[in-house]
Coordinates of C-alpha atoms and ligand atoms in Angstrom, one line a residue:
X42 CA 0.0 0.0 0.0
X43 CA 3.0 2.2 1.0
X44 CA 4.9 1.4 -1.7
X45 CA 1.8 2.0 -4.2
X46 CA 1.0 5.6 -3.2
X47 CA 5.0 6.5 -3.4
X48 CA 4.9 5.3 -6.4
X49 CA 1.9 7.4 -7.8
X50 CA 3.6 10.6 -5.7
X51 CA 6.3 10.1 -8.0
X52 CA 4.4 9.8 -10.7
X53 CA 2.9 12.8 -10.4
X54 CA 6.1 14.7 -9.3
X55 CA 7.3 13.5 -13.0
X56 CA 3.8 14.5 -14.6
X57 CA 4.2 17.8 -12.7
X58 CA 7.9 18.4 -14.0
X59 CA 6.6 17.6 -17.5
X60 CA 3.8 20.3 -17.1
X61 CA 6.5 22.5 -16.2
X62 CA 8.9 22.2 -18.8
X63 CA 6.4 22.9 -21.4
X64 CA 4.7 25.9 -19.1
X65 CA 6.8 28.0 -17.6
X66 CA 6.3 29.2 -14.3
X67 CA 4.2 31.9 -13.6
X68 CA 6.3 35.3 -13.1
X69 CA 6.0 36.9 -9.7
X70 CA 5.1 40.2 -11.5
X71 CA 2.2 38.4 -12.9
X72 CA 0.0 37.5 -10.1
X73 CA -1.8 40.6 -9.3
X74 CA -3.5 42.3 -12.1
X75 CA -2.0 45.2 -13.2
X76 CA -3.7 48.2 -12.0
X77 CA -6.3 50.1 -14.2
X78 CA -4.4 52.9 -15.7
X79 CA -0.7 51.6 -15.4
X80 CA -0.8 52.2 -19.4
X81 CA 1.3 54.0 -21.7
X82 CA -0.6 56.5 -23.3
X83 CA -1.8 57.5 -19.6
X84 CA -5.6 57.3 -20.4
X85 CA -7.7 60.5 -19.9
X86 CA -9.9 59.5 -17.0
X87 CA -9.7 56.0 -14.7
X88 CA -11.9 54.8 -11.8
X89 CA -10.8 51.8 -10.7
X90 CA -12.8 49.3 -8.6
X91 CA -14.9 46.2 -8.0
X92 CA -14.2 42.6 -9.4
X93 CA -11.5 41.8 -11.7
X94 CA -12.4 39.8 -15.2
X95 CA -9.8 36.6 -15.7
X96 CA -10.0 35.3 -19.7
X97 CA -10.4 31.8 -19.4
X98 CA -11.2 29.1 -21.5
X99 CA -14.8 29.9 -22.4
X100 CA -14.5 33.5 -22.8
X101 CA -15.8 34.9 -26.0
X102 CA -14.7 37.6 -27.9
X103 CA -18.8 39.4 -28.9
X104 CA -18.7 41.6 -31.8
X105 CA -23.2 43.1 -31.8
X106 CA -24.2 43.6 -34.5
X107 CA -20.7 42.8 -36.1
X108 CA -20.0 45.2 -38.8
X109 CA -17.2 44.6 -40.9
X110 CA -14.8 46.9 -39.1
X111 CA -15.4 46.1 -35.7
X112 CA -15.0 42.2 -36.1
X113 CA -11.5 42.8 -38.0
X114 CA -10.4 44.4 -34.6
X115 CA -12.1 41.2 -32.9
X116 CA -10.0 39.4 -35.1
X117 CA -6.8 41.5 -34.6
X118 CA -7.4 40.8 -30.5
X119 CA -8.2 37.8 -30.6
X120 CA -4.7 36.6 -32.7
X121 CA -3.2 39.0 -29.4
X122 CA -4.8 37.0 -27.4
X123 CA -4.6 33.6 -28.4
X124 CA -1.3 32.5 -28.4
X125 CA -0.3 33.2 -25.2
X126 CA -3.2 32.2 -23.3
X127 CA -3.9 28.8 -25.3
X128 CA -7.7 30.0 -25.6
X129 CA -10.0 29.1 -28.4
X130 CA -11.2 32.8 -28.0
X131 CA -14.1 32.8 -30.8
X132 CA -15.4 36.0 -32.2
X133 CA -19.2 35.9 -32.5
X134 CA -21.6 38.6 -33.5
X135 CA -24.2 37.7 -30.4
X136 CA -24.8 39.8 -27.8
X137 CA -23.9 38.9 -24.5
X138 CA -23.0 41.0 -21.3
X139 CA -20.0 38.3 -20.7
X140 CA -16.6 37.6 -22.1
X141 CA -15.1 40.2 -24.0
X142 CA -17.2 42.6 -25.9
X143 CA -16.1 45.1 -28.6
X144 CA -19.4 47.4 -29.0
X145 CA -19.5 49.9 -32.0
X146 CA -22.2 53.1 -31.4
X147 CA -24.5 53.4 -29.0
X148 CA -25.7 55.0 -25.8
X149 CA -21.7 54.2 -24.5
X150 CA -19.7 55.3 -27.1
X151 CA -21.2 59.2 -27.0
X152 CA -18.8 61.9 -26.5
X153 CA -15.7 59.6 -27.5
X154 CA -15.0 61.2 -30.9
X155 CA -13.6 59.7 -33.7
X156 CA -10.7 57.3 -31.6
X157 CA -11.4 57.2 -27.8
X158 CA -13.2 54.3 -26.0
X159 CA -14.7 53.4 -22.9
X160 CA -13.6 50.0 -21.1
X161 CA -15.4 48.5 -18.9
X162 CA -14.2 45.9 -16.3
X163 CA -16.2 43.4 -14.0
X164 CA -16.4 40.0 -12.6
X165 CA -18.4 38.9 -16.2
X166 CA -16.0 40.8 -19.0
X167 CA -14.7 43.5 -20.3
X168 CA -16.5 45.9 -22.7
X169 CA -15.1 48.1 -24.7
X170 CA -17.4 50.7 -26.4
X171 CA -16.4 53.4 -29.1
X172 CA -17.8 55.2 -31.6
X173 CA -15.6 54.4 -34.1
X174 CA -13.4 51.1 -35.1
X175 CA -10.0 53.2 -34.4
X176 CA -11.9 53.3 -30.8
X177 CA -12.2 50.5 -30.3
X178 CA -8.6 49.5 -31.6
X179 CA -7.0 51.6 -29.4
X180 CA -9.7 50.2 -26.6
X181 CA -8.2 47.0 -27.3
X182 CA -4.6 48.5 -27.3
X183 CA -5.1 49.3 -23.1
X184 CA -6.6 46.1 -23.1
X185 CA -3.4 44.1 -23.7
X186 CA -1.3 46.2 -21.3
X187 CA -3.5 45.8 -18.7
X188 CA -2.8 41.7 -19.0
X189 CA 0.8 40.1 -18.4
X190 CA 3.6 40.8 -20.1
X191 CA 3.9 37.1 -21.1
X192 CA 1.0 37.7 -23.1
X193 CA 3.5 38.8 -25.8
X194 CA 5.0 35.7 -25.9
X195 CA 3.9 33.3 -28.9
X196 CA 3.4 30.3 -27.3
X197 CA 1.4 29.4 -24.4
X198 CA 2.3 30.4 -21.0
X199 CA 0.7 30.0 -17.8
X200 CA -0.4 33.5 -16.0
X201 CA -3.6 34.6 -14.5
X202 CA -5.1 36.9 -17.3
X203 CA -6.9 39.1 -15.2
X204 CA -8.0 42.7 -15.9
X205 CA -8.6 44.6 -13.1
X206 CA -12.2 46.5 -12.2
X207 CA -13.1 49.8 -13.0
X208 CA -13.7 51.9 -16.0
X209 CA -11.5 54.1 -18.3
X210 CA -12.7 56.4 -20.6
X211 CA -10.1 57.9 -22.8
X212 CA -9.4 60.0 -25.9
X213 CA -6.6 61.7 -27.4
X214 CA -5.3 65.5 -26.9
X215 CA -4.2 65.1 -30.5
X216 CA -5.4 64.0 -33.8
X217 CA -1.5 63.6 -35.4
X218 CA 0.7 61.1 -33.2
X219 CA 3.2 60.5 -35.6
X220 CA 6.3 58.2 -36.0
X221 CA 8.6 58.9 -38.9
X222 CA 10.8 56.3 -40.2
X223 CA 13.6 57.3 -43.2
X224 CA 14.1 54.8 -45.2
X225 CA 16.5 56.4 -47.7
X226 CA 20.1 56.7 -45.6
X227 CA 19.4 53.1 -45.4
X228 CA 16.4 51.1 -47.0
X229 CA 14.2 49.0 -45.0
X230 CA 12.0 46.0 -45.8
X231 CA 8.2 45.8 -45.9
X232 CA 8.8 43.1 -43.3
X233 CA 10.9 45.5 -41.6
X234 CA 8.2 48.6 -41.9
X235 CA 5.6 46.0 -40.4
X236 CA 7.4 44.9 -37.8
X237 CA 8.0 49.1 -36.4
X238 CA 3.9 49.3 -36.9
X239 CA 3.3 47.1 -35.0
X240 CA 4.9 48.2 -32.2
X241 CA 3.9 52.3 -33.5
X242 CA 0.0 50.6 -33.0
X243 CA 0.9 49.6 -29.3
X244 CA 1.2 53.2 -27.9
X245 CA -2.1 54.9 -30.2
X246 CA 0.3 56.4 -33.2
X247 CA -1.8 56.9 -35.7
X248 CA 0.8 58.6 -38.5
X249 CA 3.5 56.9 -40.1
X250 CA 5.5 59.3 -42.0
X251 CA 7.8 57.6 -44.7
X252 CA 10.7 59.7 -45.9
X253 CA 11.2 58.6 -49.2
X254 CA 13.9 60.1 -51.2
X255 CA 17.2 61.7 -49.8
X256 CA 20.3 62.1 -51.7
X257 CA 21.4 58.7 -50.8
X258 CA 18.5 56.8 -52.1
X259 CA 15.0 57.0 -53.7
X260 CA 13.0 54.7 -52.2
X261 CA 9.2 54.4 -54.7
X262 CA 8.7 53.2 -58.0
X263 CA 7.5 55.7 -60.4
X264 CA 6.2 55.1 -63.9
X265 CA 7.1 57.9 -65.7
X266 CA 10.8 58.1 -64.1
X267 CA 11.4 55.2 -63.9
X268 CA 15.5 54.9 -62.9
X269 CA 14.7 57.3 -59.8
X270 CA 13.9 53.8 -58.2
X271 CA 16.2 51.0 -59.8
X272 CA 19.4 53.5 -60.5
X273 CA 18.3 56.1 -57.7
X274 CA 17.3 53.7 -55.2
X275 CA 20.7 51.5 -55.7
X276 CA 22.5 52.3 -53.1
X277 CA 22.6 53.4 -49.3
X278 CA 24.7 54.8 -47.1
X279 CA 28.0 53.3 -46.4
X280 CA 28.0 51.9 -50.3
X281 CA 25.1 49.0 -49.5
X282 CA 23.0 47.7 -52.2
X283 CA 19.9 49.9 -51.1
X284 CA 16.1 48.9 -52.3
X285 CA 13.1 50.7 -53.2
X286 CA 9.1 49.8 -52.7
X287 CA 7.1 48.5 -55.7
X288 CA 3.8 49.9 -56.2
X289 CA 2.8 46.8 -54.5
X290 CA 4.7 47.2 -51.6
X291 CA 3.8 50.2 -50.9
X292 CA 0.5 49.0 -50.8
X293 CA 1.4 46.6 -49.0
X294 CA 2.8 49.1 -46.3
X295 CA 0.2 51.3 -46.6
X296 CA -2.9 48.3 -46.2
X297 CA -0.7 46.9 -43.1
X298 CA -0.8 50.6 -41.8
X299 CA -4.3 51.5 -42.2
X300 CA -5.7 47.8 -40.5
X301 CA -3.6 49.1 -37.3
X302 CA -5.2 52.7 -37.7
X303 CA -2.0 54.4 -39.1
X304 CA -2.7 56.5 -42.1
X305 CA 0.7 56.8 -44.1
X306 CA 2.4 60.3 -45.1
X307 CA 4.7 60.0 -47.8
X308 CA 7.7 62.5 -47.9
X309 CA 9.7 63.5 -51.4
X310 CA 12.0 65.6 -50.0
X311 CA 13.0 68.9 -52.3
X312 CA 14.5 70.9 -53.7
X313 CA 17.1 69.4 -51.7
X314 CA 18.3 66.4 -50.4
X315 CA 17.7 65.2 -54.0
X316 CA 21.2 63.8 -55.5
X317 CA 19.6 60.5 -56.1
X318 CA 17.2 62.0 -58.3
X319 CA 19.7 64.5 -59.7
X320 CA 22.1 61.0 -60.2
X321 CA 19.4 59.2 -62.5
X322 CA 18.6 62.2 -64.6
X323 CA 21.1 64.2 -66.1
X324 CA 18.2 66.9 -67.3
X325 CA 17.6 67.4 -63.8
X326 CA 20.6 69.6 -63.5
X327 CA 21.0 72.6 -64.3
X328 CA 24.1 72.0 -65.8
X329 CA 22.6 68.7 -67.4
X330 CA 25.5 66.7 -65.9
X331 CA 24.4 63.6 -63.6
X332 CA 26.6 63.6 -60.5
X333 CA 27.4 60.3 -59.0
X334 CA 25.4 57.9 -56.6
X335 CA 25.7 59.5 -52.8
X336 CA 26.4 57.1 -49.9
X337 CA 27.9 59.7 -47.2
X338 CA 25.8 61.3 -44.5
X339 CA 26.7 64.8 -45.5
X340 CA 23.5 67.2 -46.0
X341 CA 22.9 70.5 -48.3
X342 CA 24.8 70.1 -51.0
X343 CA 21.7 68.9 -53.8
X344 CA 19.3 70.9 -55.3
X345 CA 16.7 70.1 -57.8
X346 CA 17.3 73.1 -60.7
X347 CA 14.7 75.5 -60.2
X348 CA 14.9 77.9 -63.1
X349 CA 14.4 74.4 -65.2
X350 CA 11.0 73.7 -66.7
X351 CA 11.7 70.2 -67.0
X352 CA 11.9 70.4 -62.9
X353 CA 8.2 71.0 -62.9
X354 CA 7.2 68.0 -65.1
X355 CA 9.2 66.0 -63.3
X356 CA 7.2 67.3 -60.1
X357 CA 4.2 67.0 -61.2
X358 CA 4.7 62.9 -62.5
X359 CA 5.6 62.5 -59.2
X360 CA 3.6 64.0 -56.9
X361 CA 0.3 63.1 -59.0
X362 CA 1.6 58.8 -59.1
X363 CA 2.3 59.3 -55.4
X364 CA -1.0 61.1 -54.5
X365 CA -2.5 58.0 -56.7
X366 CA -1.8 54.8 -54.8
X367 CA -1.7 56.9 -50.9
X368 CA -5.0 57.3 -49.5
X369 CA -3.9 59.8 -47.1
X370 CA -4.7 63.4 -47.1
X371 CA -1.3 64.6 -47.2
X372 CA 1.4 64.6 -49.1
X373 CA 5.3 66.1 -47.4
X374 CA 7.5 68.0 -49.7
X375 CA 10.5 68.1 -47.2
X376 CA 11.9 71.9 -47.9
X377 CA 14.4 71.3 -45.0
X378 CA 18.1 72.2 -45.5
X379 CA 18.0 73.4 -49.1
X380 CA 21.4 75.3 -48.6
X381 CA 22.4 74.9 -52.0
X382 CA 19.2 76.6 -53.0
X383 CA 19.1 80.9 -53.2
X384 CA 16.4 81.9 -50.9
X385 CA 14.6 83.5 -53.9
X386 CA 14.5 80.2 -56.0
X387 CA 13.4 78.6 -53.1
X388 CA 10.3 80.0 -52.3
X389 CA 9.5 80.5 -56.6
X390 CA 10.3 76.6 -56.1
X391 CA 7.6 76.1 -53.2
X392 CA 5.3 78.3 -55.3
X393 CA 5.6 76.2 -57.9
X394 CA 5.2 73.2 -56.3
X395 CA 2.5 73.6 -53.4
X396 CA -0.2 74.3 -56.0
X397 CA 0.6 71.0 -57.9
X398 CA -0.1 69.0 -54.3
X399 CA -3.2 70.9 -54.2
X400 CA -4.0 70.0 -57.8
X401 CA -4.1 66.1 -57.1
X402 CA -5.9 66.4 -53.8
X403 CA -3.5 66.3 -50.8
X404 CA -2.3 68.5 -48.6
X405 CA 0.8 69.8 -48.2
X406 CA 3.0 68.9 -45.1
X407 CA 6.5 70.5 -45.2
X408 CA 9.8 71.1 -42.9
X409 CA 9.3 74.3 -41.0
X410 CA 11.8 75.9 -43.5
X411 CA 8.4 76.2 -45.8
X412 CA 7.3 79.2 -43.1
X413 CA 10.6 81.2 -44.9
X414 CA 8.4 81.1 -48.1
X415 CA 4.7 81.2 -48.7
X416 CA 3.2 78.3 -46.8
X417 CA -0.3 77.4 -49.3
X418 CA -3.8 77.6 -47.4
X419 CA -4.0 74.5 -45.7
X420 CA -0.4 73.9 -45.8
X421 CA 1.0 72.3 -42.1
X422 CA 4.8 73.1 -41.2
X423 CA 6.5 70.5 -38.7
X424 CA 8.7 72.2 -36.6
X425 CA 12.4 70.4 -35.8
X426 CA 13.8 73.1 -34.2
X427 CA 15.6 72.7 -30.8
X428 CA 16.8 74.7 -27.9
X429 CA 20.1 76.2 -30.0
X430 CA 17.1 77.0 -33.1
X431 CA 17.8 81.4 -33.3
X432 CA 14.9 83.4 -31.5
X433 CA 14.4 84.8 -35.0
X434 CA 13.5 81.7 -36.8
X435 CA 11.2 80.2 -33.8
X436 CA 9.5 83.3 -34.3
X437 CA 8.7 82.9 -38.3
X438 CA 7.1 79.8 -37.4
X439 CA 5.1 80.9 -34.4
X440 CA 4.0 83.9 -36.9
X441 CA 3.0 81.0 -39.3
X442 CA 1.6 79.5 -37.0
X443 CA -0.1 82.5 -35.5
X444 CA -1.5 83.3 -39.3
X445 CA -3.2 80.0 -39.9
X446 CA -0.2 77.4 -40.8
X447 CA -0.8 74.7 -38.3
X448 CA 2.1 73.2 -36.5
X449 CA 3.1 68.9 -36.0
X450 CA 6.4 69.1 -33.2
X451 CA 9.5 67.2 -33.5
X452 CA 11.7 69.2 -31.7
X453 CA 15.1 67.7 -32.5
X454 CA 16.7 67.6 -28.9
X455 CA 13.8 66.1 -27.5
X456 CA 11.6 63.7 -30.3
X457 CA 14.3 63.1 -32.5
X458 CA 14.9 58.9 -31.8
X459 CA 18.2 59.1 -33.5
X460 CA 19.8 60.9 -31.0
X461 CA 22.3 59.1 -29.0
X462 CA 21.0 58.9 -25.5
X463 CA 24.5 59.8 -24.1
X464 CA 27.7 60.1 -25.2
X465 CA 28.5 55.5 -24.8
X466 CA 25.5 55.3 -27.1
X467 CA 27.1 53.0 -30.0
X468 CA 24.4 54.5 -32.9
X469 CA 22.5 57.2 -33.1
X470 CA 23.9 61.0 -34.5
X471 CA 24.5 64.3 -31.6
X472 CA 24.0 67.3 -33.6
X473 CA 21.3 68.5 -31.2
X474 CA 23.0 67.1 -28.6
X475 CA 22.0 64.2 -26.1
X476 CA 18.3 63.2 -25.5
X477 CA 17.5 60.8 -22.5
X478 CA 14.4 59.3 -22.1
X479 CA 13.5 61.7 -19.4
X480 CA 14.0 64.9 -21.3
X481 CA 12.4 63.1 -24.3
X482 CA 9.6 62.7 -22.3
X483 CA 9.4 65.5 -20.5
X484 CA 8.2 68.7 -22.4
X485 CA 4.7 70.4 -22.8
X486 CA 3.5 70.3 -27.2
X487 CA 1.0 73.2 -25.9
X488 CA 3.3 75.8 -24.5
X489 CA 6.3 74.6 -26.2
X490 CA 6.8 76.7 -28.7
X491 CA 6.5 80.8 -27.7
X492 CA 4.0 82.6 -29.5
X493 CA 2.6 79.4 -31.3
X494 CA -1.7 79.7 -30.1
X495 CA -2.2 76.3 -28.4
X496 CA -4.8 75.8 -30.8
X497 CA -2.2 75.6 -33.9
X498 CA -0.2 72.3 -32.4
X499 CA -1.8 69.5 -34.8
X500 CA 0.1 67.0 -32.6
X501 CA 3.4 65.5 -32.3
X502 CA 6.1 63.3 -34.0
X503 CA 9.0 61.3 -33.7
X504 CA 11.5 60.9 -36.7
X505 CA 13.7 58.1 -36.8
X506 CA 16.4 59.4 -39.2
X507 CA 18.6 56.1 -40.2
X508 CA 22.0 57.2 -41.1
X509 CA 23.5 54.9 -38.7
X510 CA 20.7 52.5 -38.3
X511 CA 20.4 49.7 -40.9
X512 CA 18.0 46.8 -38.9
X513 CA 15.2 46.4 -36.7
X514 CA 17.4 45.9 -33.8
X515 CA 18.6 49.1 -34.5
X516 CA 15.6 50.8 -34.7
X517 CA 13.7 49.2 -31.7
X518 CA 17.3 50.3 -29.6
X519 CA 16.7 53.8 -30.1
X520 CA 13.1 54.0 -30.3
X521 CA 12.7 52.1 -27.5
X522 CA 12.1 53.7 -24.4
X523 CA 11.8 57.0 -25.9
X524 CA 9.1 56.4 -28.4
X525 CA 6.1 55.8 -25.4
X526 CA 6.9 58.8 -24.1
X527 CA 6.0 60.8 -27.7
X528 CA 3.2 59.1 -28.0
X529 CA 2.0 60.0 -24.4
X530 CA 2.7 63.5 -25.6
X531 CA 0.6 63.3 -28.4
X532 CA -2.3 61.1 -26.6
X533 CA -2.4 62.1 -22.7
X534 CA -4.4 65.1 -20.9
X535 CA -1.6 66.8 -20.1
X536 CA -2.9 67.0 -16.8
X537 CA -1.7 63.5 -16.2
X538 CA 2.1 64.8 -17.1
X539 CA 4.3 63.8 -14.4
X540 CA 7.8 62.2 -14.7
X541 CA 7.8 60.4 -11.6
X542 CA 4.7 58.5 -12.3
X543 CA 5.3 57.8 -15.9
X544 CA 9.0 56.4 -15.3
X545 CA 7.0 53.7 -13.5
X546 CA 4.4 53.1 -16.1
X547 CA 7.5 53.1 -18.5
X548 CA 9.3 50.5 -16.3
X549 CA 6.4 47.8 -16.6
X550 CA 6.9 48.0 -20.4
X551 CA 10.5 46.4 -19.8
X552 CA 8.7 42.7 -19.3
X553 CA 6.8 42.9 -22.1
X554 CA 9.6 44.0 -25.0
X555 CA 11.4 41.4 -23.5
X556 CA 8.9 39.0 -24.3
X557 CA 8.3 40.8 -27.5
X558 CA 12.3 40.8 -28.4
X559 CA 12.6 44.2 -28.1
X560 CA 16.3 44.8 -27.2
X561 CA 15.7 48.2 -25.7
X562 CA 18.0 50.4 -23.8
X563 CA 18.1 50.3 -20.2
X564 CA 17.9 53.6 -19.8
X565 CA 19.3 54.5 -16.1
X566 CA 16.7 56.5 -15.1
X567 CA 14.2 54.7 -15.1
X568 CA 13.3 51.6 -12.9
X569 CA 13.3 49.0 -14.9
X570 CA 12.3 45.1 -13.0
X571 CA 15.6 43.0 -12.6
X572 CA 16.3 40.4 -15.8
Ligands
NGO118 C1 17.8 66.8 -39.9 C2 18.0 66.7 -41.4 C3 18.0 65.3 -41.8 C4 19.0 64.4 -40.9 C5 18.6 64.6 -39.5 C6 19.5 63.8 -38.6 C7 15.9 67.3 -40.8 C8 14.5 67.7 -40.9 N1 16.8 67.3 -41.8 O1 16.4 66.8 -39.7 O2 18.4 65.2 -43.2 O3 18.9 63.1 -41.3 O4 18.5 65.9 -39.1 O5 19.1 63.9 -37.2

């Protein structure tokens, strides 16, 4: 008899091992839900309270009424959700007050705009109500950080997946909350793009700004000019074989972009930062000489030939096969750092070139050097200035601003991701010096720039400028932790602004890159969880 029940005792000591091999442990930091609110963007308003909601094994993902939109975000949670948690999760249109419920309209979604979203947590589910699918995306968004970090993990894990009680209601401050990513120093794949969107869609960005073309590359195929692409778009910098997108896969990119609630900006940069166009077409110039393929890191030294009619044909192909396959309402033009360009032919040049934006139905974004010239109606200057930008030239764009040209800010010593965090970072550029993740967080978009009405800040952006970045790894090591904090700029009240607070919020992320392979940089300020 003894010897029987040691014997099943062992048994189940080896079962139990066997269970543990292919379950990991449960993570001390996932026991206890994570509280309502601990969320990066900081949602607008948070009462927390009453019964948790644990996901389990017959919850169900309830789409009402089910309209096209809304069960694609069902779907889009539920391939979150699965994984991890080893949950059949089915999305079905039937009401239902339990399980997870994703509810477009109605008496709940009033007041929420066109991307906020109430959730709703209690002992039977979680609903999330918005009046609009990006709602309800983002909805689902908090949803996901409010669970374990080893939900990011692709293969079942064992965790509690409880969301705490309460309610959040929540919409943005801003309707730009952009990332930019340049894909011309060095090209990037669609995989590549896909992989930064997804993480963009994580923390509520909702722009992804592409720059294009830059002397050392021209990333987009173009019909009528057609070498711009497969001569212009040959190289990179540091002498690499380059790339450029197909029609397709820009479609691609921009399809991938819009399921996550991104709309795409495309930027063709001019009149400078243009050799790789001037390279593939001699009649560019205006001396009709080609000059060689570009793979340095220099800037200011190209211009497109103003004077030139040719020039404005070769505008107009572009920027009317560009506005043709983005659905976006914008178009950017660049206009930064056109040194090689006389003042005077540089605002003729924008003259020229704002109307032909206009003509195919975008609107113009441009550098803030477009406030030097004659911003068009409707025309939106993003401001990269930074604390050594002259009072004189902060002043031309406040006047801009103050006269109707609305502003998106990437101030350079503050949203700039390419930035070396100090001076041991080993990528990254420090022409505006050194931006750590506090003082990259820590800045106000509606009082930032003097003299600039409150009312004239569209929103905010990051730019991701690659001339030392060439993979993903690279990319997630500088946006990452600095990019959450942008996004909290562009998202949060800023009554919920406070360093101390976020760094925690910030710190919670660390789990979940981790799980996500996110090498990110452990920035010392903040307090990340021991490895
Ligand atoms: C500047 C410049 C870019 C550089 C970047 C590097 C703008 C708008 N023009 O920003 O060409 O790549 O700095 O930080």
């Amino acid at each position: 008899m003894r010897r029987r029940r040691l014997l099943f005792s062992l048994l189940l000591a080896a079962a139990a091992g066997m269970g543990t091999a292919a379950v990991p442990p449960q993570p001390a930091a996932d026991r206890d839900a994570t509280p309502l609110g601990q969320v990066i963007p900081a949602p607008a308003s948070v009462h927390s309270g009453g019964d948790p909601y644990t996901i389990g094994g017959r919850t169900v993902i309830r789409v009402p009424g089910g309209s096209g939109e809304a069960r694609q975000v069902a779907g889009y949670l539920a391939g979150l959700l699965r994984p991890a948690t080893g949950f059949a999760l089915p999305v079905t249109a039937k009401d239902g007050r339990d399980g997870i419920v994703l509810r477009l309209g109605g008496r709940g979604a009033k007041g929420l705009g066109e991307e906020g979203y109430r959730l709703t947590s209690g002992g039977r589910g979680v609903t999330i109500s918005a009046a609009r699918p990006a709602g309800l995306f983002h909805g689902v968004q908090t949803l996901r950080q409010l669970l374990p970090a080893s939900l990011e993990t692709r293969s079942a894990q064992r965790a509690s997946w409880q969301v705490a009680g309460g309610t959040i209601a929540d919409s943005p401050r801003y309707g730009y909350r952009g990332a930019m990513l340049d894909v011309s120093r060095h090209f990037f794949t669609v995989e590549k793009v896909k992989r930064y969107i997804d993480q963009l869609a994580m923390y509520k960005i909702n722009k992804l700004h592409l720059h294009l073309s830059d002397d050392q590359g021209w990333r987009i195929a173009m019909k009528s000019w057609p070498k711009l692409a497969t001569y212009g778009g040959s190289t990179q910098v540091g002498g690499g074989p380059g790339g450029y997108y197909t029609k397709e896969d820009y479609r691609e990119i921009i399809d991938y972009a819009a399921d996550r609630y991104l709309t795409v900006v495309p930027e063709i940069d001019m009149p400078g930062h243009t050799n790789a166009a001037l390279a593939s077409y001699a009649e560019l110039n205006c001396n009709g000489v080609a000059p060689p393929l570009y793979t340095g890191t220099q800037v200011g030294f190209s211009s497109l030939c103003v004077p030139k009619d040719r020039t404005y044909d070769f505008v107009d192909d572009v920027i009317r096969e560009l506005a043709a396959m983005t659905p976006g309402p914008s178009i950017h033009i660049g206009g930064d750092e056109a040194h090689s360009t006389s003042h005077a032919d540089y605002v003729a040049f924008m003259d020229k070139v704002q109307p032909v934006v206009a003509k195919y139905g975008k609107k113009v974004i441009g550098w803030h050097q477009l406030t030097g010239a004659h911003p068009a109606k409707g025309a939106v200057a993003q401001y990269w200035g930074y604390d050594a930008t002259g009072a004189a030239e902060r002043e031309q764009v406040a006047a801009a601003a103050r006269n109707g040209t609305p502003l998106i800010l990437s101030p350079a010593d503050r949203a700039y991701l390419d930035m070396k965090y100090d001076k041991n970072t080993p990528l990254g550029l420090s022409w505006a010096g050194y931006v750590d993740t506090k003082r990259s967080y820590d800045w106000d978009p509606g009082s930032y720039l003097q003299g600039a009405p409150p009312e004239s800040i569209l929103g905010v952006e990051a730019p991701l400028w690659s001339e030392t970045l060439s993979t993903s790894a690279h990319i997630e090591y500088m946006a990452f932790p600095r990019l959450p904090g942008i996004a909290e700029l562009g998202w949060s009240p800023a009554s919920t602004h406070d360093w101390e607070t976020y760094k925690v919020r910030l710190a919670a992320q660390g789990p979940r890159w981790d799980a996500m392979g996110i090498g990110y940089y452990r920035a010392p300020e903040v307090p990340w969880p021991a490895k």
